[in-house]
Amino acid sequence: MNNSYGEIFRITTFGESHGPALGVVIDGMVPGIPLSEEVVQRELDRRRPGQSQLASRRNEADRVEFLSGVFEGKSTGTPLAMLIRNTDMRSRDYGNLAEVFRPGHADYGYFAKYGIRDCRGGGRSSGRETAARVAAGAVAKCILARYGVRILAHTLALGGVRAERFVPEEIERNAVRTADPDAVRPMVDAILAAQAARDSVGGLVECRVSGVPAGWGEPVFDKLDAELARAMLSLGGVKGIEFGDGFAVAERRGSENNDALSPDGPVTNHAGGIVGGISNGAEIVFRMPVKPTPSIALRQQTVDVANRATEVEIHGRHDPCLCPRLVPVVEAMTALVLADMCLRHRALRNF
Amino acid sequence: MNNSYGEIFRITTFGESHGPALGVVIDGMVPGIPLSEEVVQRELDRRRPGQSQLASRRNEADRVEFLSGVFEGKSTGTPLAMLIRNTDMRSRDYGNLAEVFRPGHADYGYFAKYGIRDCRGGGRSSGRETAARVAAGAVAKCILARYGVRILAHTLALGGVRAERFVPEEIERNAVRTADPDAVRPMVDAILAAQAARDSVGGLVECRVSGVPAGWGEPVFDKLDAELARAMLSLGGVKGIEFGDGFAVAERRGSENNDALSPDGPVTNHAGGIVGGISNGAEIVFRMPVKPTPSIALRQQTVDVANRATEVEIHGRHDPCLCPRLVPVVEAMTALVLADMCLRHRALRNF
Amino acid sequence: MNNSYGEIFRITTFGESHGPALGVVIDGMVPGIPLSEEVVQRELDRRRPGQSQLASRRNEADRVEFLSGVFEGKSTGTPLAMLIRNTDMRSRDYGNLAEVFRPGHADYGYFAKYGIRDCRGGGRSSGRETAARVAAGAVAKCILARYGVRILAHTLALGGVRAERFVPEEIERNAVRTADPDAVRPMVDAILAAQAARDSVGGLVECRVSGVPAGWGEPVFDKLDAELARAMLSLGGVKGIEFGDGFAVAERRGSENNDALSPDGPVTNHAGGIVGGISNGAEIVFRMPVKPTPSIALRQQTVDVANRATEVEIHGRHDPCLCPRLVPVVEAMTALVLADMCLRHRALRNF
Amino acid sequence: MNNSYGEIFRITTFGESHGPALGVVIDGMVPGIPLSEEVVQRELDRRRPGQSQLASRRNEADRVEFLSGVFEGKSTGTPLAMLIRNTDMRSRDYGNLAEVFRPGHADYGYFAKYGIRDCRGGGRSSGRETAARVAAGAVAKCILARYGVRILAHTLALGGVRAERFVPEEIERNAVRTADPDAVRPMVDAILAAQAARDSVGGLVECRVSGVPAGWGEPVFDKLDAELARAMLSLGGVKGIEFGDGFAVAERRGSENNDALSPDGPVTNHAGGIVGGISNGAEIVFRMPVKPTPSIALRQQTVDVANRATEVEIHGRHDPCLCPRLVPVVEAMTALVLADMCLRHRALRNF
């Protein structure tokens, strides 16, 4: 259903931006995996707001609490529930938004869908919902670590500036999470310029996964790339995805695009590590365009809940660019997909 | 699971390229919908091979038979099973492929996954598997027709040639299924040139959907665009997807990218009809890059099942470009996603 | 959904009593299992009608055809579809039943549910639907054979006659499928007496399963006994179930009812092999009451589709007692539950 | 999966007896339903321990907190999460049980299944887990109230004493929750006698549901009685179930057992309100045998985690009979099944 993801390693998330708490329940947990709140907290800290002037200044500790499923430092195989209390909720920031729909936001569709909505800070459609995904993803990473899987996302482009180098250890050193040391300054400047103009900027996030053995993924509807695409497009602001050479293959011939095979595996990696929906042992690579934050302080044309024309200026605490904080969320969703695929693969093998 | 799609309107497909038959079971069918084999056959005829020199010359009638779920011309609400017998199977074409893996194909991953494979014509990983999806999609279209939903896919680019105009009625008039009359000849030429070179070409397929009311889609993991992305990436050869302005948003500011709202709905459609995972009443628009057919007659470097280096030339009956026959399949998958979302939306509304 | 069963080993069935065919698709099949149509046919032959004067004289060959998922005598891991054509359909037998509801039958509820029904021979609510389950169960048994699991059902009581002995090899030797050689004649006489009175009789079916290791089953909603209960109650005519000592435990004290544990396993088996929803290594034992066939030739009070009072006599070809033919169906459903539980258990173990 | 129940109205529960908390997430909630913590608390208060000398003296407030999904007193359609903190945990009571398996308990199977277990108070296999079900059931009842559905469970027999009258308003007036005022004293005496003997007693619980319209339930695997059977057998201690006349039908003829139909509905109710898996508008009636509490203070023969023979006496705080506190849990599970079936029925109707 809508708030669950996964077939065997299955998560269910809950929580609104300005409600009491966010959380997640993991059902289908592998028993005997060493786990601690610290390991999860580390990932949450990467996502949480208030870390720099480039991000929302909402000050949330995002402190995780294990409610079940762990005994004496190990998973028991029973549901692992994690809770994150909301603490810094200024609903008054949003008070004026109860009656109008924000352009580029989920408000309009939510109201059409449910006929009711929690208008404080976007409610369930807030990016804050992804904290629960990050907590679950941290657990999924512990499972994948057994296989040596390593997931790295980074900001590939931002406000028209594109990273040209890939230096993995650079990513966590800068506020925009780019892997190119030379791109940091221009990207930061792009954000500051947009902020000054009461506006926002878009970008590209790329994810690279090494260590996935050949054979993960399912061959028809649940292809590995199909599930990753679903997972990425389930993130607010992501407007597309491409694997390997992606859109560029439209102008290729088969002889240029096929990855020849050798006893050491694929010789090239145009496919991005997935062929026919199943991993082939090469690095998995995909990229997503991320739209500029829709919440901007500039005046915009809109309608109210009675469908009357009006205007709106949005003055909450928003990120001027979604990419930097999306990076750990992309990794989390990737981990969730792969952990489930890993277990699905194992279920029917070596019988 | 892997061979099923949908939560309420749920299909399960089966069948191999060179096995006895392909088929699909629809569970969660709306009762009382008028249905006939002719309506399904019409869609299957659009997908079937042997229609022109630009497509595989395998000659399959792709005749559908209703096995259950329809009584006196109407759906009963019980499972609707449809069967399509394979008739023109020349397994000898593939005999030499039992021991080698074809570059760009699912063979390699399948073998890693299952340790066994039906090597005749790709088995279950063959594009022939999509016939079952088209049959189910034809039924989904009958449900959607009640809402006035209209789905149109077309070849937007092929072999470096891009369509510049969108003339809907042109699509079914030409062999490449482009909506631009002026692009037909250059696209056909691109295919013929590739064929002459024992090679293949890639392209872009676009899909446009009108008539979807605001409110369809689910707001977290099963966002409408997430489900469409999954559905499209589940098609062999599709390497990405973008909605609305897609990858272009990476260079936009929020003020440029937000679609202002008016009493008549969204004023622009940068979003492609879906915001926050829920339809907003505007036209739904998405595009996919399609890789060049991996089966080519040129000699390629590969490995055999014992992982020894070898070479391969592929001489079956293959489409030199996947796009034209993918068009009806893209429509079918879109219809399957929307029919399920329609029923999911209805289940909890107007209580 | 409604016509599917199982989480990992998942079947989807289709077909009406008087439609073209019945069938089943198994998704989540273990690859590499030796399989043949003969193995499935053997189980279908146990269930099919026309075997004796004690059963419906409808003459169906119930010939199974594999449509997919098997290559060179082994399962490939892709969906395994099986088809059983209907051949001896005498819809005229039922012509007079199109307008009235049969007491004790699903007709009345179906019509309330769907507003439409296939009235020929009960349509999808016919016991004939179970042929598809038996076919799938035969495949499940092949998986379970790897573990040495052995499933035996038998008629424990019929028409007031109760079996007192359990001689396994007797079961398939007599027409009522009792395990007590001394009960055969009285049970047959009970059926003949009911037939002569244009009436029908009920009974009890028991199932015993050996070879299930400790640890199968899930501890909360999907307890092993909960899933078996669901599976058994999903069979038309079954009105209850009890495990081990069952209803008798209501009058017990804990000290009488607990099964003490020894290094060789449970010392007694009051629990019937399942405690806390998980197998404990002892024999799994359960019993079900089976109602007398509702289709009887005696005149009965009923209503028609316009809800007007009327009377009905039912003259199709019906079993005077459901138990004998239910025996192989009970075994099949038990096998489907256990095969799924086996794979679910394996998915998260020995990580 | 194992800790979730329902297809559309879907709950996921978590929590251990001696962990930090229990809880539940409801996904698929109908929007716009008035809800308050008080309504849920009322049901939890019926189940919580410490209410009389006949129940466990563990003193838990079982205070519920809404974490999400409710805004200004109404459900929003987003996941509704509820939390119940554990407060009175005396793990030392169980300290000596870390190394031995308790006869009649899930310990033994859990250890075989997971190779690890939270041994404090049974962990997840504790009856305490059902608090989360009761909370979710209270919400389900709010949905069903729209249809006028009324669910009443009661203790039909206890320690050999059987209730002979059904006085609904009596149930909540006495500590054993029987509907027969004359049975209260003998039932209480049976419990006291067992307690004095360091033993426990079993019983029967019956559930009656009025107000369900004809047409709810699904006709094949998810028959209404099949789902209720699964739900009831998913409760620890329940060893069977029967609907309507249940096991008695084994000795009936069809002419005795069929419920004739009249323009006012079924004339009799041998079937217990469900025929062919679908409700027929009559009262739904079912009964379950409940085993005597396995935790008894008498010395019992058992094995330790190294499978060595040993003995055990159990001195925690346990109910001497499970029936009285099971009554509200049976109602909750019934409500969860019916709410899901209600939504499943609505999803495909009146299209």
PDB file of N, CA, C and O in Angstrom, chain D residues 73-119:
ATOM      1  N   GLY D  73      -9.299  16.523  15.077  1.00  0.00           N
ATOM      2  CA  GLY D  73     -10.343  15.568  15.458  1.00  0.00           C
ATOM      3  C   GLY D  73     -10.869  14.680  14.364  1.00  0.00           C
ATOM      4  O   GLY D  73     -11.834  13.942  14.570  1.00  0.00           O
ATOM      5  N   LYS D  74     -10.228  14.735  13.183  1.00  0.00           N
ATOM      6  CA  LYS D  74     -10.678  13.870  12.089  1.00  0.00           C
ATOM      7  C   LYS D  74      -9.499  13.165  11.432  1.00  0.00           C
ATOM      8  O   LYS D  74      -8.392  13.721  11.356  1.00  0.00           O
ATOM      9  N   SER D  75      -9.748  11.967  10.938  1.00  0.00           N
ATOM     10  CA  SER D  75      -8.711  11.266  10.179  1.00  0.00           C
ATOM     11  C   SER D  75      -8.458  12.009   8.877  1.00  0.00           C
ATOM     12  O   SER D  75      -9.372  12.564   8.272  1.00  0.00           O
ATOM     13  N   THR D  76      -7.179  12.034   8.450  1.00  0.00           N
ATOM     14  CA  THR D  76      -6.825  12.763   7.222  1.00  0.00           C
ATOM     15  C   THR D  76      -6.635  11.829   6.029  1.00  0.00           C
ATOM     16  O   THR D  76      -6.470  12.290   4.909  1.00  0.00           O
ATOM     17  N   GLY D  77      -6.613  10.518   6.269  1.00  0.00           N
ATOM     18  CA  GLY D  77      -6.341   9.569   5.181  1.00  0.00           C
ATOM     19  C   GLY D  77      -4.875   9.172   5.138  1.00  0.00           C
ATOM     20  O   GLY D  77      -4.507   8.242   4.439  1.00  0.00           O
ATOM     21  N   THR D  78      -4.021   9.861   5.887  1.00  0.00           N
ATOM     22  CA  THR D  78      -2.611   9.472   5.990  1.00  0.00           C
ATOM     23  C   THR D  78      -2.471   8.440   7.113  1.00  0.00           C
ATOM     24  O   THR D  78      -3.406   8.226   7.875  1.00  0.00           O
ATOM     25  N   PRO D  79      -1.311   7.775   7.217  1.00  0.00           N
ATOM     26  CA  PRO D  79      -1.187   6.696   8.210  1.00  0.00           C
ATOM     27  C   PRO D  79      -1.463   7.198   9.628  1.00  0.00           C
ATOM     28  O   PRO D  79      -0.945   8.230  10.047  1.00  0.00           O
ATOM     29  N   LEU D  80      -2.274   6.425  10.320  1.00  0.00           N
ATOM     30  CA  LEU D  80      -2.634   6.720  11.700  1.00  0.00           C
ATOM     31  C   LEU D  80      -1.787   5.825  12.601  1.00  0.00           C
ATOM     32  O   LEU D  80      -1.988   4.615  12.636  1.00  0.00           O
ATOM     33  N   ALA D  81      -0.804   6.433  13.277  1.00  0.00           N
ATOM     34  CA  ALA D  81       0.066   5.654  14.161  1.00  0.00           C
ATOM     35  C   ALA D  81      -0.342   5.880  15.601  1.00  0.00           C
ATOM     36  O   ALA D  81      -0.643   7.008  16.002  1.00  0.00           O
ATOM     37  N   MET D  82      -0.335   4.795  16.374  1.00  0.00           N
ATOM     38  CA  MET D  82      -0.694   4.886  17.789  1.00  0.00           C
ATOM     39  C   MET D  82       0.376   4.199  18.628  1.00  0.00           C
ATOM     40  O   MET D  82       0.870   3.131  18.252  1.00  0.00           O
ATOM     41  N   LEU D  83       0.705   4.810  19.745  1.00  0.00           N
ATOM     42  CA  LEU D  83       1.788   4.327  20.599  1.00  0.00           C
ATOM     43  C   LEU D  83       1.261   4.040  22.002  1.00  0.00           C
ATOM     44  O   LEU D  83       0.487   4.818  22.557  1.00  0.00           O
ATOM     45  N   ILE D  84       1.706   2.918  22.567  1.00  0.00           N
ATOM     46  CA  ILE D  84       1.378   2.552  23.954  1.00  0.00           C
ATOM     47  C   ILE D  84       2.686   2.194  24.645  1.00  0.00           C
ATOM     48  O   ILE D  84       3.325   1.191  24.316  1.00  0.00           O
ATOM     49  N   ARG D  85       3.100   3.024  25.584  1.00  0.00           N
ATOM     50  CA  ARG D  85       4.358   2.771  26.299  1.00  0.00           C
ATOM     51  C   ARG D  85       4.181   1.641  27.309  1.00  0.00           C
ATOM     52  O   ARG D  85       3.158   1.564  27.986  1.00  0.00           O
ATOM     53  N   ASN D  86       5.170   0.797  27.429  1.00  0.00           N
ATOM     54  CA  ASN D  86       5.218  -0.149  28.539  1.00  0.00           C
ATOM     55  C   ASN D  86       5.770   0.574  29.749  1.00  0.00           C
ATOM     56  O   ASN D  86       6.715   1.362  29.634  1.00  0.00           O
ATOM     57  N   THR D  87       5.196   0.317  30.923  1.00  0.00           N
ATOM     58  CA  THR D  87       5.691   1.019  32.111  1.00  0.00           C
ATOM     59  C   THR D  87       6.045   0.054  33.243  1.00  0.00           C
ATOM     60  O   THR D  87       7.042   0.215  33.914  1.00  0.00           O
ATOM     61  N   ASP D  88       5.224  -0.975  33.447  1.00  0.00           N
ATOM     62  CA  ASP D  88       5.436  -1.868  34.595  1.00  0.00           C
ATOM     63  C   ASP D  88       6.114  -3.164  34.151  1.00  0.00           C
ATOM     64  O   ASP D  88       5.497  -4.226  34.089  1.00  0.00           O
ATOM     65  N   MET D  89       7.387  -3.063  33.813  1.00  0.00           N
ATOM     66  CA  MET D  89       8.109  -4.236  33.326  1.00  0.00           C
ATOM     67  C   MET D  89       9.015  -4.769  34.430  1.00  0.00           C
ATOM     68  O   MET D  89       9.942  -4.107  34.858  1.00  0.00           O
ATOM     69  N   ARG D  90       8.722  -5.965  34.912  1.00  0.00           N
ATOM     70  CA  ARG D  90       9.597  -6.580  35.900  1.00  0.00           C
ATOM     71  C   ARG D  90      10.344  -7.736  35.251  1.00  0.00           C
ATOM     72  O   ARG D  90       9.983  -8.902  35.405  1.00  0.00           O
ATOM     73  N   SER D  91      11.352  -7.399  34.502  1.00  0.00           N
ATOM     74  CA  SER D  91      12.048  -8.444  33.753  1.00  0.00           C
ATOM     75  C   SER D  91      12.653  -9.488  34.668  1.00  0.00           C
ATOM     76  O   SER D  91      12.881 -10.622  34.272  1.00  0.00           O
ATOM     77  N   ARG D  92      12.904  -9.127  35.925  1.00  0.00           N
ATOM     78  CA  ARG D  92      13.496 -10.118  36.817  1.00  0.00           C
ATOM     79  C   ARG D  92      12.580 -11.325  37.012  1.00  0.00           C
ATOM     80  O   ARG D  92      13.027 -12.434  37.241  1.00  0.00           O
ATOM     81  N   ASP D  93      11.263 -11.093  36.890  1.00  0.00           N
ATOM     82  CA  ASP D  93      10.337 -12.226  36.990  1.00  0.00           C
ATOM     83  C   ASP D  93      10.712 -13.311  36.009  1.00  0.00           C
ATOM     84  O   ASP D  93      10.425 -14.479  36.204  1.00  0.00           O
ATOM     85  N   TYR D  94      11.288 -12.904  34.921  1.00  0.00           N
ATOM     86  CA  TYR D  94      11.503 -13.832  33.821  1.00  0.00           C
ATOM     87  C   TYR D  94      12.953 -14.245  33.688  1.00  0.00           C
ATOM     88  O   TYR D  94      13.308 -15.036  32.848  1.00  0.00           O
ATOM     89  N   GLY D  95      13.776 -13.669  34.548  1.00  0.00           N
ATOM     90  CA  GLY D  95      15.217 -13.892  34.427  1.00  0.00           C
ATOM     91  C   GLY D  95      15.586 -15.357  34.334  1.00  0.00           C
ATOM     92  O   GLY D  95      16.414 -15.760  33.512  1.00  0.00           O
ATOM     93  N   ASN D  96      14.897 -16.181  35.141  1.00  0.00           N
ATOM     94  CA  ASN D  96      15.250 -17.596  35.129  1.00  0.00           C
ATOM     95  C   ASN D  96      14.754 -18.335  33.893  1.00  0.00           C
ATOM     96  O   ASN D  96      15.033 -19.512  33.706  1.00  0.00           O
ATOM     97  N   LEU D  97      13.987 -17.623  33.051  1.00  0.00           N
ATOM     98  CA  LEU D  97      13.425 -18.293  31.875  1.00  0.00           C
ATOM     99  C   LEU D  97      14.262 -18.094  30.622  1.00  0.00           C
ATOM    100  O   LEU D  97      13.913 -18.555  29.546  1.00  0.00           O
ATOM    101  N   ALA D  98      15.393 -17.379  30.774  1.00  0.00           N
ATOM    102  CA  ALA D  98      16.215 -17.095  29.602  1.00  0.00           C
ATOM    103  C   ALA D  98      16.807 -18.366  29.010  1.00  0.00           C
ATOM    104  O   ALA D  98      17.064 -18.456  27.813  1.00  0.00           O
ATOM    105  N   GLU D  99      17.002 -19.361  29.859  1.00  0.00           N
ATOM    106  CA  GLU D  99      17.713 -20.559  29.405  1.00  0.00           C
ATOM    107  C   GLU D  99      16.820 -21.763  29.166  1.00  0.00           C
ATOM    108  O   GLU D  99      17.270 -22.787  28.669  1.00  0.00           O
ATOM    109  N   VAL D 100      15.532 -21.676  29.569  1.00  0.00           N
ATOM    110  CA  VAL D 100      14.651 -22.840  29.368  1.00  0.00           C
ATOM    111  C   VAL D 100      13.449 -22.468  28.495  1.00  0.00           C
ATOM    112  O   VAL D 100      13.081 -21.300  28.396  1.00  0.00           O
ATOM    113  N   PHE D 101      12.877 -23.461  27.870  1.00  0.00           N
ATOM    114  CA  PHE D 101      11.669 -23.258  27.082  1.00  0.00           C
ATOM    115  C   PHE D 101      10.459 -23.632  27.923  1.00  0.00           C
ATOM    116  O   PHE D 101      10.452 -24.675  28.581  1.00  0.00           O
ATOM    117  N   ARG D 102       9.413 -22.803  27.867  1.00  0.00           N
ATOM    118  CA  ARG D 102       8.217 -23.079  28.653  1.00  0.00           C
ATOM    119  C   ARG D 102       7.250 -23.953  27.853  1.00  0.00           C
ATOM    120  O   ARG D 102       6.849 -23.572  26.747  1.00  0.00           O
ATOM    121  N   PRO D 103       6.816 -25.087  28.389  1.00  0.00           N
ATOM    122  CA  PRO D 103       5.854 -25.944  27.676  1.00  0.00           C
ATOM    123  C   PRO D 103       4.588 -25.159  27.305  1.00  0.00           C
ATOM    124  O   PRO D 103       4.096 -24.364  28.110  1.00  0.00           O
ATOM    125  N   GLY D 104       4.088 -25.409  26.130  1.00  0.00           N
ATOM    126  CA  GLY D 104       2.877 -24.737  25.675  1.00  0.00           C
ATOM    127  C   GLY D 104       3.098 -23.319  25.210  1.00  0.00           C
ATOM    128  O   GLY D 104       2.153 -22.619  24.838  1.00  0.00           O
ATOM    129  N   HIS D 105       4.354 -22.867  25.193  1.00  0.00           N
ATOM    130  CA  HIS D 105       4.680 -21.502  24.786  1.00  0.00           C
ATOM    131  C   HIS D 105       5.387 -21.465  23.430  1.00  0.00           C
ATOM    132  O   HIS D 105       5.877 -22.483  22.954  1.00  0.00           O
ATOM    133  N   ALA D 106       5.464 -20.260  22.864  1.00  0.00           N
ATOM    134  CA  ALA D 106       6.094 -20.080  21.568  1.00  0.00           C
ATOM    135  C   ALA D 106       7.619 -20.100  21.628  1.00  0.00           C
ATOM    136  O   ALA D 106       8.275 -20.144  20.589  1.00  0.00           O
ATOM    137  N   ASP D 107       8.189 -20.091  22.821  1.00  0.00           N
ATOM    138  CA  ASP D 107       9.647 -20.009  22.977  1.00  0.00           C
ATOM    139  C   ASP D 107      10.414 -20.948  22.062  1.00  0.00           C
ATOM    140  O   ASP D 107      11.384 -20.586  21.402  1.00  0.00           O
ATOM    141  N   TYR D 108       9.966 -22.197  22.133  1.00  0.00           N
ATOM    142  CA  TYR D 108      10.679 -23.290  21.483  1.00  0.00           C
ATOM    143  C   TYR D 108      10.720 -23.072  19.962  1.00  0.00           C
ATOM    144  O   TYR D 108      11.766 -23.160  19.327  1.00  0.00           O
ATOM    145  N   GLY D 109       9.554 -22.758  19.396  1.00  0.00           N
ATOM    146  CA  GLY D 109       9.483 -22.508  17.959  1.00  0.00           C
ATOM    147  C   GLY D 109      10.224 -21.243  17.549  1.00  0.00           C
ATOM    148  O   GLY D 109      10.908 -21.209  16.527  1.00  0.00           O
ATOM    149  N   TYR D 110      10.109 -20.181  18.356  1.00  0.00           N
ATOM    150  CA  TYR D 110      10.831 -18.929  18.080  1.00  0.00           C
ATOM    151  C   TYR D 110      12.328 -19.172  17.955  1.00  0.00           C
ATOM    152  O   TYR D 110      12.979 -18.669  17.051  1.00  0.00           O
ATOM    153  N   PHE D 111      12.836 -19.933  18.886  1.00  0.00           N
ATOM    154  CA  PHE D 111      14.279 -20.158  18.894  1.00  0.00           C
ATOM    155  C   PHE D 111      14.683 -20.966  17.659  1.00  0.00           C
ATOM    156  O   PHE D 111      15.693 -20.691  17.005  1.00  0.00           O
ATOM    157  N   ALA D 112      13.845 -21.969  17.292  1.00  0.00           N
ATOM    158  CA  ALA D 112      14.127 -22.757  16.089  1.00  0.00           C
ATOM    159  C   ALA D 112      14.058 -21.862  14.854  1.00  0.00           C
ATOM    160  O   ALA D 112      14.801 -22.030  13.895  1.00  0.00           O
ATOM    161  N   LYS D 113      13.160 -20.889  14.904  1.00  0.00           N
ATOM    162  CA  LYS D 113      12.940 -20.032  13.740  1.00  0.00           C
ATOM    163  C   LYS D 113      14.040 -18.988  13.573  1.00  0.00           C
ATOM    164  O   LYS D 113      14.599 -18.813  12.495  1.00  0.00           O
ATOM    165  N   TYR D 114      14.328 -18.255  14.657  1.00  0.00           N
ATOM    166  CA  TYR D 114      15.186 -17.083  14.537  1.00  0.00           C
ATOM    167  C   TYR D 114      16.613 -17.303  15.053  1.00  0.00           C
ATOM    168  O   TYR D 114      17.517 -16.537  14.727  1.00  0.00           O
ATOM    169  N   GLY D 115      16.777 -18.312  15.921  1.00  0.00           N
ATOM    170  CA  GLY D 115      18.101 -18.515  16.503  1.00  0.00           C
ATOM    171  C   GLY D 115      18.449 -17.453  17.525  1.00  0.00           C
ATOM    172  O   GLY D 115      19.578 -17.350  17.993  1.00  0.00           O
ATOM    173  N   ILE D 116      17.484 -16.626  17.880  1.00  0.00           N
ATOM    174  CA  ILE D 116      17.652 -15.542  18.838  1.00  0.00           C
ATOM    175  C   ILE D 116      16.261 -15.208  19.339  1.00  0.00           C
ATOM    176  O   ILE D 116      15.287 -15.383  18.622  1.00  0.00           O
ATOM    177  N   ARG D 117      16.116 -14.771  20.626  1.00  0.00           N
ATOM    178  CA  ARG D 117      14.790 -14.353  21.056  1.00  0.00           C
ATOM    179  C   ARG D 117      14.909 -13.381  22.230  1.00  0.00           C
ATOM    180  O   ARG D 117      15.874 -13.436  22.995  1.00  0.00           O
ATOM    181  N   ASP D 118      13.913 -12.521  22.322  1.00  0.00           N
ATOM    182  CA  ASP D 118      13.792 -11.618  23.459  1.00  0.00           C
ATOM    183  C   ASP D 118      13.015 -12.409  24.506  1.00  0.00           C
ATOM    184  O   ASP D 118      11.804 -12.578  24.396  1.00  0.00           O
ATOM    185  N   CYS D 119      13.727 -12.932  25.513  1.00  0.00           N
ATOM    186  CA  CYS D 119      13.098 -13.887  26.427  1.00  0.00           C
ATOM    187  C   CYS D 119      12.322 -13.206  27.552  1.00  0.00           C
ATOM    188  O   CYS D 119      11.708 -13.866  28.368  1.00  0.00           O
TER     189      CYS D 119
END
